[in-house]
Amino acid sequence: MHILSIKSLNFKNKIFYKDVNIEKGQIVFLRGASGSGKSTLLRLINATLPLEEGTILYNNKDIREIDTITLRREIILAGQSVYLFPGTIKDNFKRYHEYRESQVPSDEVIRSLLDTSCIDFDIDTVCNNFSGGERQRVFISIALSFKPRVLLLDEPTSALDNATADRLMSNLVTHCKQNYMTMIIVSHDQTITEKYAEVTIDIGEGVK
Amino acid sequence: MSGAASISLVRFIIIYLLLLIVIAIMKKSKINQTKLLLVASIRMTLQLIIAGFILTYIFEHPHPVFTVLYLASMITFAIHRVLSRNKELNTSFKIVIGFSLAFSGLGIVAYFVMAVVNQSIFYPQYTIPLSGMIIGNAMTGVNLGVKTFLESISAEKPRIEALINFGAKPKDILLPFVNQSLETALLPTLNNMVGMGIVSLPGMMTGQILSGTIPTTAILYQISIMIAICTVVCLSVFGSLYLGYRTLYNERNQFLF
């Protein structure tokens, strides 16, 4: 069964998407020029943008028939604009889980997720002075702590050096496989895409 | 003591001489607002002269229609001022602000005039000046509250986006901004109350004392008006933001800004 199916989808008659089926547990990369509609597609999938024409099926159900909050608690989008609350890493896990009305993970789980995201800091470290790349990775580890069925990542390696980017991707793929998670990643990084993509979707080409 | 000593017109002109000091300092500090100062002074003078004539007429012919018209135009002006300073608001938000200002303003004016002063709401001598103070402060409060709210949600866009993408409810995301803005809008009034009577004798009290009211009566009015102002600011800002923030997302929990 496909976890996501995209059919005759377009956004405001400006961006047209090819029909695509995504299988459960797949690692999918979206490629395309800036402004081709990659981030828009992620936002259509998690229903933070209104879907006007075409269909997106999630587990064979039209996402328009699914409660948006329920949907967004299963399909997590870690977007390009990273936000961390002032305070420690642990405070951030707490704040975000409070907002989602979900159980805050144990310190042990937080540590292991930070490890997955290549963050070596202790959970009581204050985030305020973190670099862009560090913030991005803490943000991703928070996204992982929500145990998403589908994880949407928008340029997760944009602020990282090549070595860290590679290590992060490798860890994320392992984490995904262990947890039967589907991952859809927008990336400009050619090397990463070629190395880790099981499926690559080109956005902005094949416009009818 | 009966009535303020009336100022002769010639002596009244002398007060304008003080503006020369302002102009001199502005010139020295290279503040290019001499023109604004002149326009402001002239506008103030003309507007008050007109208001003086209108009020004299209304007080001599106290017909309910005049009071109602005065109230209506005051509220319209207040709503217009707030909306013209916050143009980016959507239509429903604007309607909410209009109703909040009108209802809380009229409600508090009615309570003050009818219950506290024990006069008819149509009696212009109380209703007009009191509603001016009450609605004017409500306008300033709503303006500050709405401005703070819009600025903070625009400054905190990454936080709002992260939360919506992580499955938080729009209501939970926006309410902290509503509360914070309400607090910001209330603080000037509260601070004003703290300093009252020590730092300054407030305008209404000064006016009453000058016109011969004994200070003990004047303070009763002053205390009442301060509490009324505090309440009207709180109510109108709360109404505007608490009902208004819901216009920022649709039934699919998608933000519309």
Short mmCIF file of C-alpha atoms in Angstrom, two decimals:
data_model
loop_
_atom_site.label_atom_id
_atom_site.label_comp_id
_atom_site.label_asym_id
_atom_site.label_seq_id
_atom_site.Cartn_x
_atom_site.Cartn_y
_atom_site.Cartn_z
CA MET A 1 0.00 0.00 0.00
CA HIS A 2 1.22 3.50 -0.78
CA ILE A 3 1.57 5.75 2.23
CA LEU A 4 1.25 8.86 0.05
CA SER A 5 -0.20 9.30 -3.44
CA ILE A 6 -0.22 12.52 -5.36
CA LYS A 7 -2.69 12.83 -8.22
CA SER A 8 -3.13 15.67 -10.73
CA LEU A 9 -2.03 18.14 -8.11
CA ASN A 10 -1.43 21.79 -8.81
CA PHE A 11 -0.98 24.83 -6.65
CA LYS A 12 -2.97 27.90 -7.67
CA ASN A 13 -2.59 26.85 -11.31
CA LYS A 14 1.03 27.95 -11.12
CA ILE A 15 2.89 24.87 -9.95
CA PHE A 16 1.97 21.52 -11.49
CA TYR A 17 3.11 18.27 -9.93
CA LYS A 18 3.63 14.89 -11.53
CA ASP A 19 1.61 11.98 -10.17
CA VAL A 20 3.68 10.10 -7.62
CA ASN A 21 3.21 7.16 -5.27
CA ILE A 22 5.40 6.90 -2.20
CA GLU A 23 5.79 3.59 -0.40
CA LYS A 24 5.94 3.20 3.34
CA GLY A 25 9.50 3.41 4.66
CA GLN A 26 10.94 4.92 1.49
CA ILE A 27 13.62 7.60 1.49
CA VAL A 28 12.46 10.12 -1.11
CA PHE A 29 14.39 13.16 -2.30
CA LEU A 30 12.79 16.12 -4.03
CA ARG A 31 14.96 17.94 -6.55
CA GLY A 32 14.34 21.12 -8.49
CA ALA A 33 15.35 24.70 -9.02
CA SER A 34 14.59 27.34 -6.40
CA GLY A 35 10.96 28.37 -6.65
CA SER A 36 9.97 25.17 -8.44
CA GLY A 37 7.56 24.28 -5.63
CA LYS A 38 9.41 21.76 -3.47
CA SER A 39 8.64 23.44 -0.15
CA THR A 40 5.11 24.13 -1.34
CA LEU A 41 4.62 20.40 -1.95
CA LEU A 42 5.72 19.63 1.62
CA ARG A 43 3.25 22.20 2.94
CA LEU A 44 0.46 20.77 0.80
CA ILE A 45 1.21 17.32 2.17
CA ASN A 46 0.98 18.44 5.81
CA ALA A 47 -2.08 20.59 4.97
CA THR A 48 -0.65 23.88 6.17
CA LEU A 49 -1.44 25.20 2.70
CA PRO A 50 -4.94 24.80 1.25
CA LEU A 51 -5.25 22.04 -1.32
CA GLU A 52 -7.47 23.32 -4.07
CA GLU A 53 -6.92 21.14 -7.10
CA GLY A 54 -5.85 17.53 -7.29
CA THR A 55 -5.61 14.95 -4.56
CA ILE A 56 -3.15 13.81 -1.95
CA LEU A 57 -3.94 10.43 -0.41
CA TYR A 58 -2.44 9.49 2.92
CA ASN A 59 -2.90 5.78 3.65
CA ASN A 60 -5.45 5.78 0.80
CA LYS A 61 -7.50 8.52 2.40
CA ASP A 62 -7.93 12.00 0.94
CA ILE A 63 -6.07 14.33 3.29
CA ARG A 64 -8.96 16.80 3.00
CA GLU A 65 -11.03 14.29 4.97
CA ILE A 66 -8.45 13.95 7.74
CA ASP A 67 -8.41 16.26 10.74
CA THR A 68 -5.48 18.59 10.07
CA ILE A 69 -4.07 18.43 13.59
CA THR A 70 -4.13 14.62 13.59
CA LEU A 71 -2.49 14.65 10.17
CA ARG A 72 0.25 17.05 11.27
CA ARG A 73 0.99 14.95 14.31
CA GLU A 74 1.74 12.00 12.02
CA ILE A 75 3.33 13.85 9.13
CA ILE A 76 5.93 16.12 10.72
CA LEU A 77 7.54 18.90 8.72
CA ALA A 78 10.84 20.34 9.88
CA GLY A 79 10.86 23.40 7.68
CA GLN A 80 13.64 25.74 6.67
CA SER A 81 12.91 28.30 9.34
CA VAL A 82 14.25 26.70 12.49
CA TYR A 83 12.91 27.91 15.81
CA LEU A 84 14.20 27.10 19.27
CA PHE A 85 12.74 28.56 22.44
CA PRO A 86 15.14 30.44 24.72
CA GLY A 87 16.45 27.93 27.26
CA THR A 88 18.12 24.54 27.32
CA ILE A 89 17.82 21.69 24.84
CA LYS A 90 15.60 19.84 27.29
CA ASP A 91 13.38 22.91 27.77
CA ASN A 92 12.82 22.92 24.03
CA PHE A 93 11.73 19.29 23.95
CA LYS A 94 9.39 20.10 26.82
CA ARG A 95 7.89 23.24 25.26
CA TYR A 96 7.23 21.61 21.90
CA HIS A 97 5.67 18.53 23.47
CA GLU A 98 3.46 20.71 25.67
CA TYR A 99 2.20 22.52 22.59
CA ARG A 100 1.43 19.15 20.96
CA GLU A 101 -0.17 17.82 24.13
CA SER A 102 2.15 14.81 23.99
CA GLN A 103 4.32 13.04 26.55
CA VAL A 104 7.77 14.63 26.94
CA PRO A 105 10.39 11.96 26.13
CA SER A 106 12.74 10.75 28.86
CA ASP A 107 16.25 12.19 29.15
CA GLU A 108 17.57 8.90 27.80
CA VAL A 109 15.44 9.13 24.66
CA ILE A 110 16.40 12.79 24.18
CA ARG A 111 20.09 11.90 24.42
CA SER A 112 19.78 9.16 21.86
CA LEU A 113 17.88 11.45 19.46
CA LEU A 114 20.54 14.15 19.86
CA ASP A 115 23.06 11.49 19.05
CA THR A 116 21.16 10.62 15.89
CA SER A 117 21.26 14.30 14.92
CA CYS A 118 25.02 14.52 15.60
CA ILE A 119 24.65 16.83 18.61
CA ASP A 120 27.25 16.23 21.30
CA PHE A 121 25.94 18.70 23.87
CA ASP A 122 24.38 17.71 27.16
CA ILE A 123 20.59 18.07 27.32
CA ASP A 124 20.95 20.90 29.86
CA THR A 125 23.00 23.06 27.50
CA VAL A 126 21.44 26.45 26.78
CA CYS A 127 20.63 26.78 23.05
CA ASN A 128 20.80 30.56 22.76
CA ASN A 129 24.34 30.69 21.38
CA PHE A 130 24.15 27.68 19.09
CA SER A 131 25.29 28.06 15.50
CA GLY A 132 22.80 27.77 12.65
CA GLY A 133 23.81 24.17 11.99
CA GLU A 134 23.52 23.19 15.63
CA ARG A 135 20.09 24.74 15.93
CA GLN A 136 18.99 22.95 12.78
CA ARG A 137 20.08 19.58 14.16
CA VAL A 138 18.50 20.10 17.60
CA PHE A 139 15.33 21.07 15.72
CA ILE A 140 15.45 17.84 13.69
CA SER A 141 15.96 15.77 16.84
CA ILE A 142 12.84 17.38 18.32
CA ALA A 143 10.95 16.50 15.13
CA LEU A 144 12.13 12.89 15.51
CA SER A 145 10.90 12.79 19.12
CA PHE A 146 7.31 13.16 17.87
CA LYS A 147 7.68 9.67 16.32
CA PRO A 148 6.31 10.73 12.93
CA ARG A 149 5.01 8.22 10.39
CA VAL A 150 6.27 10.53 7.67
CA LEU A 151 9.09 12.99 8.20
CA LEU A 152 9.34 15.92 5.81
CA LEU A 153 12.68 17.71 5.88
CA ASP A 154 13.31 20.97 4.03
CA GLU A 155 17.03 21.45 3.35
CA PRO A 156 18.18 19.65 6.52
CA THR A 157 21.86 19.92 5.63
CA SER A 158 21.93 23.50 4.30
CA ALA A 159 23.96 24.84 7.25
CA LEU A 160 26.30 21.85 7.64
CA ASP A 161 29.75 20.98 6.34
CA ASN A 162 29.97 17.96 4.03
CA ALA A 163 31.20 15.50 6.64
CA THR A 164 28.53 16.39 9.20
CA ALA A 165 25.86 16.44 6.51
CA ASP A 166 26.81 12.93 5.46
CA ARG A 167 26.89 11.65 9.03
CA LEU A 168 23.49 13.23 9.78
CA MET A 169 21.90 11.72 6.66
CA SER A 170 23.32 8.30 7.38
CA ASN A 171 21.98 8.41 10.96
CA LEU A 172 18.59 9.65 9.81
CA VAL A 173 18.28 6.86 7.25
CA THR A 174 19.14 4.25 9.89
CA HIS A 175 16.64 5.80 12.32
CA CYS A 176 14.01 5.78 9.59
CA LYS A 177 14.53 2.14 8.75
CA GLN A 178 14.44 1.09 12.40
CA ASN A 179 11.19 2.94 13.01
CA TYR A 180 9.42 2.19 9.70
CA MET A 181 9.37 5.89 9.00
CA THR A 182 8.95 7.40 5.55
CA MET A 183 11.18 10.37 4.82
CA ILE A 184 10.76 13.03 2.15
CA ILE A 185 13.67 15.40 1.85
CA VAL A 186 14.15 18.60 -0.11
CA SER A 187 17.83 19.01 -0.85
CA HIS A 188 20.10 20.94 -3.13
CA ASP A 189 23.02 18.74 -2.15
CA GLN A 190 23.78 16.55 -5.17
CA THR A 191 26.17 14.19 -3.36
CA ILE A 192 23.78 13.52 -0.50
CA THR A 193 20.88 13.00 -2.88
CA GLU A 194 22.75 10.50 -5.03
CA LYS A 195 24.04 8.60 -2.04
CA TYR A 196 20.87 8.28 0.04
CA ALA A 197 17.87 8.62 -2.26
CA GLU A 198 15.82 5.50 -2.91
CA VAL A 199 13.51 7.56 -5.06
CA THR A 200 14.21 10.95 -6.57
CA ILE A 201 11.38 13.15 -7.72
CA ASP A 202 12.15 16.08 -9.98
CA ILE A 203 9.88 19.00 -9.31
CA GLY A 204 9.23 21.66 -11.90
CA GLU A 205 10.04 19.43 -14.86
CA GLY A 206 7.43 17.60 -16.87
CA VAL A 207 5.06 20.48 -16.46
CA LYS A 208 2.20 19.80 -18.82
CA MET B 1 -14.95 80.25 44.23
CA SER B 2 -17.26 80.06 41.29
CA GLY B 3 -15.96 79.10 37.88
CA ALA B 4 -12.44 79.55 36.55
CA ALA B 5 -11.26 83.15 36.19
CA SER B 6 -11.96 83.83 32.54
CA ILE B 7 -8.89 84.60 30.49
CA SER B 8 -9.00 87.78 28.46
CA LEU B 9 -8.34 87.22 24.79
CA VAL B 10 -5.23 89.40 24.75
CA ARG B 11 -3.66 87.55 27.63
CA PHE B 12 -4.65 84.26 26.04
CA ILE B 13 -2.60 85.18 22.93
CA ILE B 14 0.47 85.41 25.20
CA ILE B 15 0.46 81.63 25.68
CA TYR B 16 1.41 81.19 22.01
CA LEU B 17 4.70 82.98 22.74
CA LEU B 18 5.85 79.84 24.51
CA LEU B 19 5.92 78.09 21.14
CA LEU B 20 8.84 80.35 20.19
CA ILE B 21 10.91 78.49 22.77
CA VAL B 22 9.98 75.19 21.13
CA ILE B 23 10.85 76.56 17.69
CA ALA B 24 14.19 77.87 18.94
CA ILE B 25 15.13 74.53 20.50
CA MET B 26 13.99 72.66 17.38
CA LYS B 27 16.17 74.91 15.20
CA LYS B 28 19.15 74.42 17.48
CA SER B 29 18.70 70.62 17.54
CA LYS B 30 18.09 70.52 13.78
CA ILE B 31 14.66 68.97 14.18
CA ASN B 32 12.89 69.73 10.93
CA GLN B 33 9.41 69.73 12.38
CA THR B 34 8.72 73.44 12.64
CA LYS B 35 6.08 73.10 9.96
CA LEU B 36 4.39 70.26 11.82
CA LEU B 37 4.46 72.30 15.02
CA LEU B 38 2.74 75.19 13.26
CA VAL B 39 0.19 72.95 11.55
CA ALA B 40 -0.46 71.13 14.83
CA SER B 41 -0.93 74.37 16.75
CA ILE B 42 -3.25 75.83 14.16
CA ARG B 43 -5.26 72.62 13.81
CA MET B 44 -5.58 72.26 17.56
CA THR B 45 -6.73 75.86 17.88
CA LEU B 46 -9.31 75.61 15.11
CA GLN B 47 -10.61 72.19 16.14
CA LEU B 48 -11.05 73.31 19.75
CA ILE B 49 -12.74 76.56 18.75
CA ILE B 50 -15.22 74.55 16.67
CA ALA B 51 -15.69 72.04 19.49
CA GLY B 52 -16.25 74.94 21.88
CA PHE B 53 -19.00 76.39 19.71
CA ILE B 54 -20.65 73.03 19.11
CA LEU B 55 -20.58 72.14 22.80
CA THR B 56 -21.96 75.55 23.79
CA TYR B 57 -24.80 75.04 21.34
CA ILE B 58 -25.50 71.49 22.51
CA PHE B 59 -25.44 72.44 26.19
CA GLU B 60 -27.88 75.27 25.53
CA HIS B 61 -30.16 72.97 23.50
CA PRO B 62 -29.66 69.60 25.20
CA HIS B 63 -31.54 67.35 22.76
CA PRO B 64 -30.82 63.58 22.92
CA VAL B 65 -30.16 63.55 19.17
CA PHE B 66 -27.09 65.75 19.65
CA THR B 67 -25.65 63.51 22.32
CA VAL B 68 -26.25 60.41 20.23
CA LEU B 69 -24.70 62.04 17.15
CA TYR B 70 -21.69 63.17 19.16
CA LEU B 71 -21.20 59.69 20.61
CA ALA B 72 -21.61 58.07 17.21
CA SER B 73 -19.10 60.33 15.53
CA MET B 74 -16.63 59.86 18.38
CA ILE B 75 -16.83 56.07 18.06
CA THR B 76 -16.61 56.21 14.27
CA PHE B 77 -13.53 58.38 14.51
CA ALA B 78 -11.92 56.07 17.09
CA ILE B 79 -12.55 52.98 14.94
CA HIS B 80 -11.30 54.76 11.85
CA ARG B 81 -8.09 55.80 13.61
CA VAL B 82 -7.30 52.27 14.79
CA LEU B 83 -8.08 50.68 11.42
CA SER B 84 -6.19 53.23 9.35
CA ARG B 85 -3.08 52.58 11.45
CA ASN B 86 -3.35 48.81 11.02
CA LYS B 87 -4.16 48.48 7.33
CA GLU B 88 -2.94 44.90 6.94
CA LEU B 89 -5.84 43.51 8.99
CA ASN B 90 -8.37 41.25 7.26
CA THR B 91 -12.00 42.37 7.03
CA SER B 92 -13.35 40.12 9.79
CA PHE B 93 -10.63 41.30 12.16
CA LYS B 94 -11.58 44.90 11.37
CA ILE B 95 -15.25 44.21 12.10
CA VAL B 96 -14.32 42.57 15.39
CA ILE B 97 -12.26 45.61 16.40
CA GLY B 98 -15.10 47.96 15.45
CA PHE B 99 -17.63 46.08 17.54
CA SER B 100 -15.27 45.68 20.50
CA LEU B 101 -14.52 49.40 20.59
CA ALA B 102 -18.15 50.40 20.15
CA PHE B 103 -19.63 47.97 22.68
CA SER B 104 -17.04 48.32 25.42
CA GLY B 105 -16.90 52.11 24.96
CA LEU B 106 -20.66 52.61 25.05
CA GLY B 107 -21.11 50.08 27.85
CA ILE B 108 -18.61 51.74 30.15
CA VAL B 109 -19.88 55.26 29.33
CA ALA B 110 -23.43 54.17 30.11
CA TYR B 111 -22.38 52.54 33.38
CA PHE B 112 -20.39 55.60 34.42
CA VAL B 113 -23.01 58.21 33.55
CA MET B 114 -26.11 56.30 34.59
CA ALA B 115 -24.96 54.23 37.55
CA VAL B 116 -22.11 56.27 39.07
CA VAL B 117 -22.95 59.91 38.21
CA ASN B 118 -26.67 59.10 38.23
CA GLN B 119 -27.55 61.21 35.20
CA SER B 120 -29.34 60.48 31.95
CA ILE B 121 -27.05 59.15 29.22
CA PHE B 122 -28.64 61.77 26.95
CA TYR B 123 -27.56 64.65 29.20
CA PRO B 124 -24.68 66.05 27.16
CA GLN B 125 -22.76 67.87 29.88
CA TYR B 126 -21.68 64.57 31.45
CA THR B 127 -21.90 62.11 28.59
CA ILE B 128 -19.85 64.06 26.07
CA PRO B 129 -16.72 64.87 28.08
CA LEU B 130 -16.71 61.53 29.91
CA SER B 131 -17.17 59.50 26.74
CA GLY B 132 -14.38 61.52 25.14
CA MET B 133 -11.97 60.38 27.83
CA ILE B 134 -13.24 56.82 27.91
CA ILE B 135 -13.41 56.22 24.15
CA GLY B 136 -10.17 58.09 23.54
CA ASN B 137 -8.32 55.84 25.93
CA ALA B 138 -9.98 52.75 24.51
CA MET B 139 -8.77 53.84 21.07
CA THR B 140 -5.18 54.30 22.25
CA GLY B 141 -5.29 50.96 24.04
CA VAL B 142 -6.71 48.98 21.12
CA ASN B 143 -4.27 50.65 18.77
CA LEU B 144 -1.34 49.68 20.96
CA GLY B 145 -2.66 46.17 21.56
CA VAL B 146 -3.37 45.40 17.91
CA LYS B 147 -0.08 46.90 16.78
CA THR B 148 1.88 44.87 19.32
CA PHE B 149 -0.01 41.72 18.34
CA LEU B 150 0.61 42.14 14.61
CA GLU B 151 4.25 43.06 15.11
CA SER B 152 4.94 40.16 17.41
CA ILE B 153 3.35 37.52 15.20
CA SER B 154 5.29 38.87 12.27
CA ALA B 155 8.55 38.92 14.25
CA GLU B 156 7.93 35.40 15.58
CA LYS B 157 6.98 33.85 12.27
CA PRO B 158 9.56 31.03 12.52
CA ARG B 159 8.12 30.01 15.89
CA ILE B 160 4.58 30.02 14.51
CA GLU B 161 5.61 27.99 11.47
CA ALA B 162 7.56 25.46 13.52
CA LEU B 163 4.63 24.95 15.88
CA ILE B 164 2.01 24.53 13.17
CA ASN B 165 4.26 22.06 11.32
CA PHE B 166 4.78 20.09 14.52
CA GLY B 167 1.02 19.68 14.99
CA ALA B 168 0.16 22.39 17.51
CA LYS B 169 -3.31 23.95 17.36
CA PRO B 170 -3.50 27.52 15.98
CA LYS B 171 -5.36 28.58 19.10
CA ASP B 172 -2.55 27.39 21.36
CA ILE B 173 0.02 29.00 19.08
CA LEU B 174 -1.62 32.43 18.96
CA LEU B 175 -3.04 32.83 22.47
CA PRO B 176 0.33 33.64 24.09
CA PHE B 177 0.66 36.53 21.63
CA VAL B 178 -2.85 37.73 22.50
CA ASN B 179 -2.08 37.67 26.22
CA GLN B 180 1.26 39.39 25.79
CA SER B 181 -0.27 42.17 23.68
CA LEU B 182 -3.12 42.69 26.13
CA GLU B 183 -0.54 43.14 28.89
CA THR B 184 1.42 45.65 26.79
CA ALA B 185 -1.75 47.62 26.09
CA LEU B 186 -2.76 47.69 29.76
CA LEU B 187 0.58 48.71 31.24
CA PRO B 188 0.49 52.45 30.43
CA THR B 189 -2.89 52.81 32.15
CA LEU B 190 -1.74 50.83 35.17
CA ASN B 191 1.49 52.83 35.45
CA ASN B 192 -0.53 55.99 35.13
CA MET B 193 -2.70 54.91 38.05
CA VAL B 194 0.36 54.20 40.18
CA GLY B 195 1.75 57.72 39.77
CA MET B 196 -1.57 59.50 40.01
CA GLY B 197 -1.84 62.36 42.47
CA ILE B 198 1.87 62.34 43.25
CA VAL B 199 3.60 63.08 39.97
CA SER B 200 0.72 64.95 38.42
CA LEU B 201 -2.75 66.15 39.02
CA PRO B 202 -4.66 64.54 36.18
CA GLY B 203 -6.36 66.63 33.53
CA MET B 204 -9.94 66.10 34.54
CA MET B 205 -9.22 66.83 38.19
CA THR B 206 -7.23 69.94 37.28
CA GLY B 207 -10.11 71.14 35.13
CA GLN B 208 -12.67 70.60 37.85
CA ILE B 209 -10.54 72.31 40.50
CA LEU B 210 -9.91 75.28 38.20
CA SER B 211 -13.61 75.64 37.62
CA GLY B 212 -14.30 75.69 41.33
CA THR B 213 -15.21 72.13 42.29
CA ILE B 214 -13.95 71.24 45.75
CA PRO B 215 -10.98 68.83 45.54
CA THR B 216 -12.76 66.05 47.42
CA THR B 217 -15.44 65.88 44.75
CA ALA B 218 -12.85 66.20 42.02
CA ILE B 219 -10.95 63.16 43.31
CA LEU B 220 -14.10 61.04 43.31
CA TYR B 221 -14.54 61.81 39.63
CA GLN B 222 -10.88 61.23 38.96
CA ILE B 223 -10.82 57.85 40.67
CA SER B 224 -13.98 56.81 38.87
CA ILE B 225 -12.69 57.85 35.48
CA MET B 226 -9.39 56.03 36.01
CA ILE B 227 -11.16 52.79 36.91
CA ALA B 228 -13.49 53.26 33.96
CA ILE B 229 -10.53 53.84 31.64
CA CYS B 230 -8.67 50.82 32.96
CA THR B 231 -11.76 48.67 32.40
CA VAL B 232 -12.54 49.99 28.96
CA VAL B 233 -8.95 49.49 27.78
CA CYS B 234 -8.93 45.96 29.14
CA LEU B 235 -12.32 45.09 27.66
CA SER B 236 -11.83 46.62 24.24
CA VAL B 237 -8.33 45.19 23.72
CA PHE B 238 -9.39 41.79 25.02
CA GLY B 239 -12.45 41.77 22.77
CA SER B 240 -10.49 42.89 19.72
CA LEU B 241 -7.67 40.40 20.09
CA TYR B 242 -9.48 37.46 21.66
CA LEU B 243 -12.15 37.43 18.96
CA GLY B 244 -9.82 38.78 16.31
CA TYR B 245 -7.08 36.17 16.42
CA ARG B 246 -9.59 33.53 15.31
CA THR B 247 -9.92 35.29 11.97
CA LEU B 248 -6.27 34.48 11.23
CA TYR B 249 -6.84 30.80 10.44
CA ASN B 250 -9.52 28.77 8.67
CA GLU B 251 -11.41 25.63 9.67
CA ARG B 252 -8.58 23.52 8.22
CA ASN B 253 -6.21 25.14 10.73
CA GLN B 254 -4.34 26.92 7.97
CA PHE B 255 -2.97 30.37 8.71
CA LEU B 256 -4.24 33.14 6.49
CA PHE B 257 -1.35 35.56 6.97
#
